[in-house]
Coordinates of C-alpha atoms and ligand atoms in Angstrom, one line a residue:
M8 CA 0.0 0.0 0.0
E9 CA 1.3 3.4 -1.0
I10 CA 0.8 6.5 1.0
I11 CA 1.0 9.7 -1.1
T12 CA 0.7 13.1 0.4
T13 CA 1.4 15.5 -2.4
V14 CA -0.5 16.4 -5.6
P15 CA 2.3 15.9 -8.2
E16 CA 3.2 12.5 -6.8
L17 CA -0.5 11.5 -6.9
Q18 CA -0.9 12.7 -10.5
E19 CA 2.1 10.7 -11.6
R20 CA 0.9 7.5 -9.9
I21 CA -2.6 7.9 -11.4
M22 CA -1.2 8.5 -14.8
N23 CA 0.8 5.3 -14.6
W24 CA -2.3 3.3 -13.6
E25 CA -4.3 4.8 -16.4
K26 CA -1.6 4.0 -18.9
A27 CA -1.7 0.4 -17.7
G28 CA -5.5 0.4 -18.3
K29 CA -6.3 -0.2 -14.6
T30 CA -9.8 0.7 -13.3
I31 CA -9.8 2.8 -10.1
G32 CA -12.4 2.6 -7.3
F33 CA -12.2 5.5 -4.9
V34 CA -13.5 6.1 -1.4
P35 CA -13.1 9.7 -0.1
T36 CA -13.1 9.9 3.7
M37 CA -12.2 12.2 6.5
G38 CA -10.5 9.4 8.4
Y39 CA -11.2 8.0 11.8
L40 CA -12.5 5.0 9.9
H41 CA -15.2 2.6 11.1
E42 CA -17.0 -0.4 9.6
G43 CA -19.2 1.9 7.5
H44 CA -16.1 3.3 5.7
L45 CA -14.6 -0.2 5.5
S46 CA -17.7 -1.5 3.7
L47 CA -17.2 1.2 1.1
V48 CA -13.5 0.2 0.8
R49 CA -14.5 -3.5 0.3
G50 CA -16.9 -2.4 -2.5
A51 CA -14.1 -0.4 -4.2
R52 CA -11.7 -3.3 -3.7
R53 CA -14.1 -5.9 -5.2
G54 CA -15.2 -3.8 -8.2
N55 CA -11.9 -2.4 -9.4
D56 CA -8.2 -3.1 -10.2
I57 CA -7.1 -0.3 -7.9
A58 CA -8.7 0.7 -4.6
A59 CA -7.8 4.3 -3.6
V60 CA -8.8 6.0 -0.4
S61 CA -8.4 9.7 0.6
I62 CA -8.1 10.8 4.2
F63 CA -8.6 14.5 4.5
V64 CA -10.6 16.5 7.1
N65 CA -11.9 19.1 4.8
P66 CA -12.0 22.5 6.5
K67 CA -14.3 24.0 3.8
Q68 CA -17.2 21.8 4.9
F69 CA -17.2 22.9 8.5
G70 CA -18.9 26.1 9.7
P71 CA -17.0 28.5 12.0
A72 CA -18.7 27.1 15.1
E73 CA -18.4 23.5 14.1
D74 CA -16.0 20.7 15.2
Y75 CA -13.2 21.0 12.6
N76 CA -10.4 21.4 15.2
V77 CA -11.6 18.6 17.4
Y78 CA -12.8 16.2 14.6
P79 CA -11.2 12.8 15.5
R80 CA -8.0 12.0 13.7
D81 CA -5.8 8.9 13.9
F82 CA -3.9 8.3 10.7
N83 CA -1.8 5.4 11.8
R84 CA -4.9 3.4 12.9
D85 CA -6.6 4.2 9.7
A86 CA -3.6 3.2 7.6
A87 CA -3.4 -0.1 9.4
L88 CA -7.1 -0.8 8.8
L89 CA -6.8 0.1 5.1
E90 CA -3.7 -2.1 4.6
K91 CA -5.6 -5.1 6.0
E92 CA -8.4 -4.4 3.4
G93 CA -5.8 -4.6 0.5
V94 CA -6.0 -0.9 -0.4
D95 CA -3.5 0.2 -3.0
L96 CA -3.3 3.9 -2.3
I97 CA -4.0 6.3 0.5
F98 CA -4.0 10.0 -0.5
Y99 CA -3.3 12.0 2.6
P100 CA -2.8 15.6 1.6
S101 CA -2.3 18.6 3.9
V102 CA -4.8 21.5 3.9
N103 CA -2.2 23.6 2.0
D104 CA -1.9 20.9 -0.7
M105 CA -5.7 21.0 -1.3
Y106 CA -6.2 24.7 -0.8
P107 CA -2.9 26.6 -1.4
A108 CA -2.8 30.3 -0.6
G109 CA -5.1 32.3 -3.0
Y110 CA -7.5 29.4 -3.5
K111 CA -10.8 30.8 -5.0
T112 CA -12.9 28.2 -6.8
Y113 CA -16.0 26.5 -5.3
V114 CA -18.7 24.2 -6.6
K115 CA -22.3 24.5 -5.6
V116 CA -25.3 22.3 -6.5
E117 CA -27.9 25.0 -6.3
D118 CA -31.1 24.6 -4.3
L119 CA -30.4 21.0 -3.1
E120 CA -27.5 22.3 -1.0
N121 CA -29.7 24.6 1.0
K122 CA -32.2 21.9 2.2
L123 CA -32.1 19.5 5.2
C124 CA -28.5 19.6 6.6
G125 CA -27.8 22.5 4.3
S126 CA -30.2 24.8 6.1
S127 CA -28.6 24.3 9.5
R128 CA -25.0 24.0 8.1
P129 CA -24.8 26.8 5.5
G130 CA -21.9 26.2 3.1
H131 CA -21.4 22.6 4.1
F132 CA -22.3 21.1 0.8
R133 CA -20.4 23.7 -1.2
G134 CA -17.4 22.5 0.8
V135 CA -18.2 18.8 0.2
C136 CA -18.8 19.3 -3.6
T137 CA -15.6 21.4 -3.9
V138 CA -13.3 18.9 -2.2
V139 CA -15.0 15.8 -3.9
L140 CA -14.7 17.4 -7.4
K141 CA -11.0 18.2 -6.7
L142 CA -10.4 14.6 -5.5
F143 CA -12.3 13.3 -8.6
N144 CA -10.1 15.4 -10.8
L145 CA -6.9 14.2 -9.1
I146 CA -7.7 10.5 -8.8
R147 CA -9.9 10.2 -11.9
P148 CA -11.8 7.2 -10.5
D149 CA -14.1 5.0 -12.6
E150 CA -16.3 4.5 -9.5
A151 CA -16.7 6.4 -6.2
Y152 CA -18.2 4.9 -3.1
F153 CA -20.4 6.8 -0.6
G154 CA -22.6 5.6 2.3
W155 CA -26.4 6.1 2.4
K156 CA -25.9 7.4 5.9
D157 CA -25.2 10.7 4.3
A158 CA -28.2 10.4 1.9
Q159 CA -28.3 14.1 1.0
Q160 CA -24.6 14.1 0.2
V161 CA -25.1 11.1 -2.2
I162 CA -28.1 12.8 -3.9
I163 CA -26.1 16.1 -4.3
L164 CA -23.0 14.4 -5.6
K165 CA -24.9 12.3 -8.1
K166 CA -26.4 15.6 -9.4
M167 CA -23.0 17.2 -9.6
V168 CA -21.6 14.2 -11.5
E169 CA -24.6 14.3 -13.9
D170 CA -24.6 18.1 -14.4
L171 CA -20.9 18.3 -15.0
N172 CA -20.8 15.2 -17.2
L173 CA -18.1 13.5 -15.1
P174 CA -17.3 10.0 -16.3
I175 CA -17.6 8.5 -12.8
K176 CA -20.2 6.1 -11.4
I177 CA -21.4 7.0 -7.9
R178 CA -21.9 3.8 -6.0
P179 CA -24.0 4.3 -2.8
M180 CA -23.6 1.6 -0.2
P181 CA -25.9 0.5 2.6
L182 CA -25.9 2.3 5.9
I183 CA -24.1 0.3 8.5
R184 CA -25.5 0.3 12.1
E185 CA -24.3 -0.9 15.5
K186 CA -26.2 -4.1 16.7
D187 CA -28.6 -1.9 18.7
G188 CA -29.4 0.3 15.6
L189 CA -27.2 3.4 16.1
A190 CA -25.9 4.4 12.7
L191 CA -22.1 4.3 12.6
S192 CA -20.5 7.7 12.6
S193 CA -17.0 9.0 13.5
R194 CA -18.9 11.5 15.7
N195 CA -20.4 8.8 17.9
I196 CA -17.2 8.9 20.0
Y197 CA -18.3 12.4 21.3
L198 CA -21.4 10.8 23.0
N199 CA -21.2 10.1 26.8
Q200 CA -22.9 7.0 28.1
Q201 CA -26.3 8.6 28.7
E202 CA -26.3 10.3 25.3
R203 CA -25.2 7.0 23.6
K204 CA -28.3 5.3 25.1
A205 CA -30.6 8.2 24.3
A206 CA -29.3 8.3 20.7
L207 CA -31.2 5.0 20.1
V208 CA -34.4 7.0 19.8
L209 CA -33.2 8.0 16.3
Y210 CA -33.4 4.4 15.1
R211 CA -36.6 3.8 17.0
S212 CA -38.2 6.7 15.2
L213 CA -37.2 5.1 11.8
E214 CA -38.6 1.8 13.0
L215 CA -41.8 3.6 13.8
V216 CA -41.9 5.1 10.3
E217 CA -41.4 1.6 8.8
S218 CA -44.3 0.2 10.8
L219 CA -46.6 3.1 10.0
I220 CA -45.8 2.8 6.3
K221 CA -46.4 -1.0 6.5
D222 CA -49.7 -0.3 8.1
G223 CA -50.7 1.8 5.1
E224 CA -50.1 5.3 6.5
R225 CA -48.9 7.7 3.8
R226 CA -49.6 11.1 5.1
A227 CA -46.2 12.8 5.7
A228 CA -47.5 15.2 8.4
K229 CA -48.9 12.4 10.5
I230 CA -45.7 10.3 10.2
R231 CA -43.5 13.3 10.9
Q232 CA -45.4 14.3 14.0
Q233 CA -45.2 10.8 15.5
M234 CA -41.5 10.8 14.9
I235 CA -41.1 14.3 16.5
D236 CA -43.3 13.1 19.5
L237 CA -41.2 10.0 20.0
I238 CA -37.8 11.8 19.7
S239 CA -38.9 14.7 21.9
A240 CA -40.0 12.4 24.7
E241 CA -36.3 11.6 25.1
P242 CA -35.0 14.5 27.3
L243 CA -31.4 14.5 26.1
T244 CA -32.4 15.2 22.5
R245 CA -32.9 18.5 20.6
I246 CA -34.3 18.2 17.1
D247 CA -32.5 20.0 14.3
Y248 CA -34.9 18.7 11.7
V249 CA -37.2 15.8 10.9
E250 CA -38.3 15.9 7.2
I251 CA -40.1 13.7 4.7
V252 CA -39.0 14.8 1.3
D253 CA -39.0 13.8 -2.4
F254 CA -35.9 11.7 -3.2
Q255 CA -34.8 13.8 -6.1
T256 CA -35.8 17.3 -5.3
L257 CA -35.6 17.1 -1.5
D258 CA -38.8 19.1 -1.3
P259 CA -41.2 18.3 1.5
L260 CA -43.9 15.7 0.6
E261 CA -47.5 15.8 1.6
A262 CA -47.8 12.0 1.1
I263 CA -45.3 9.2 0.6
E264 CA -46.3 8.2 -2.9
G265 CA -43.2 8.0 -5.1
D266 CA -39.6 7.6 -3.8
A267 CA -39.1 9.4 -0.5
L268 CA -36.4 10.2 2.0
V269 CA -37.2 10.4 5.7
A270 CA -34.3 12.3 7.1
L271 CA -33.5 13.6 10.6
A272 CA -30.8 15.5 12.4
V273 CA -30.9 15.5 16.2
Y274 CA -28.5 16.9 18.8
L275 CA -27.5 14.7 21.8
G276 CA -25.8 17.3 24.0
R277 CA -23.4 19.0 21.6
T278 CA -23.2 16.1 19.2
R279 CA -25.4 16.4 16.1
L280 CA -26.3 13.0 14.6
I281 CA -28.1 12.3 11.3
D282 CA -30.0 9.3 10.2
N283 CA -32.5 8.4 7.5
L284 CA -34.8 5.9 5.9
R285 CA -35.2 5.5 2.1
F286 CA -38.5 4.5 0.5
I287 CA -37.5 3.6 -3.0
S288 CA -39.8 1.8 -5.5
G289 CA -41.9 0.7 -2.6
V290 CA -39.0 -0.9 -0.7
I291 CA -37.9 0.5 2.7
E292 CA -34.2 0.7 3.4
K293 CA -32.8 2.0 6.6
Ligands
PAF1 O1 -18.6 11.9 3.9 C1 -17.5 12.4 4.2 O2 -16.8 11.9 5.0 C2 -17.1 13.7 3.6 O3 -18.2 14.6 3.4 C3 -16.3 13.6 2.3 C4 -17.2 12.9 1.2 C5 -15.1 12.7 2.5 C6 -15.8 14.9 1.7 O4 -15.0 15.5 2.6

């Protein structure tokens, strides 16, 4: 496994692989890897000649009051995990490599970027799209793997790839949960014992949605209100949003008729967790 930290070295390595006709599967990450990331890496490993992973905590996707400085980092542990998965390349650039002094170019997927997480994290998806497009330009993958845990991110990046005619397949992979239902996230380590226990109400609210849908309920307002009531009954939670939206436009739905995304963001203390359920072609995935 090769670890490359600079752009020119990376470009040379990628050019050699392209010349040799190798396909590249890419997993962009911010490190502090968990099973969710590793499932993406396994997808990239299975589907391609080369499996490449980037580890870069992207300052442009954090707001000024957010956790950029304290975001968990452990490169040596991540590298050991990736080596075990048979990864060929880790790209581990510095902030200055990605955004040298005078950097000025940003990518926005209009409208979609302001909804759901975008409304409480202004500029977040502009930062995500910018770094992902830069990484795509550098690594030139055939396929890029993302988790459904960040459903809005997947939907926005698919749109960016479509709108900019990028020759890259976005491969969304299933959301991975702890045994008790908590969605895996690098931010789960911020939770204390009580918050960790209280956080299970997020999954319970999605189980509630599933059973309501299975019982034939389709009115979004009714489903949403029951979720809010359940989550609010847990005193350690503070709801950022609970929304039921169209899967393409992310506009609120009156009824779950076509494909829908049930998405939520909830604070447990100072930790903001997100989770979701997807209702696609009549099938529930969570
Ligand atoms: O999902 C993430 O970890 C990040 O948003 C990503 C895609 C690596 C961009 O920094």
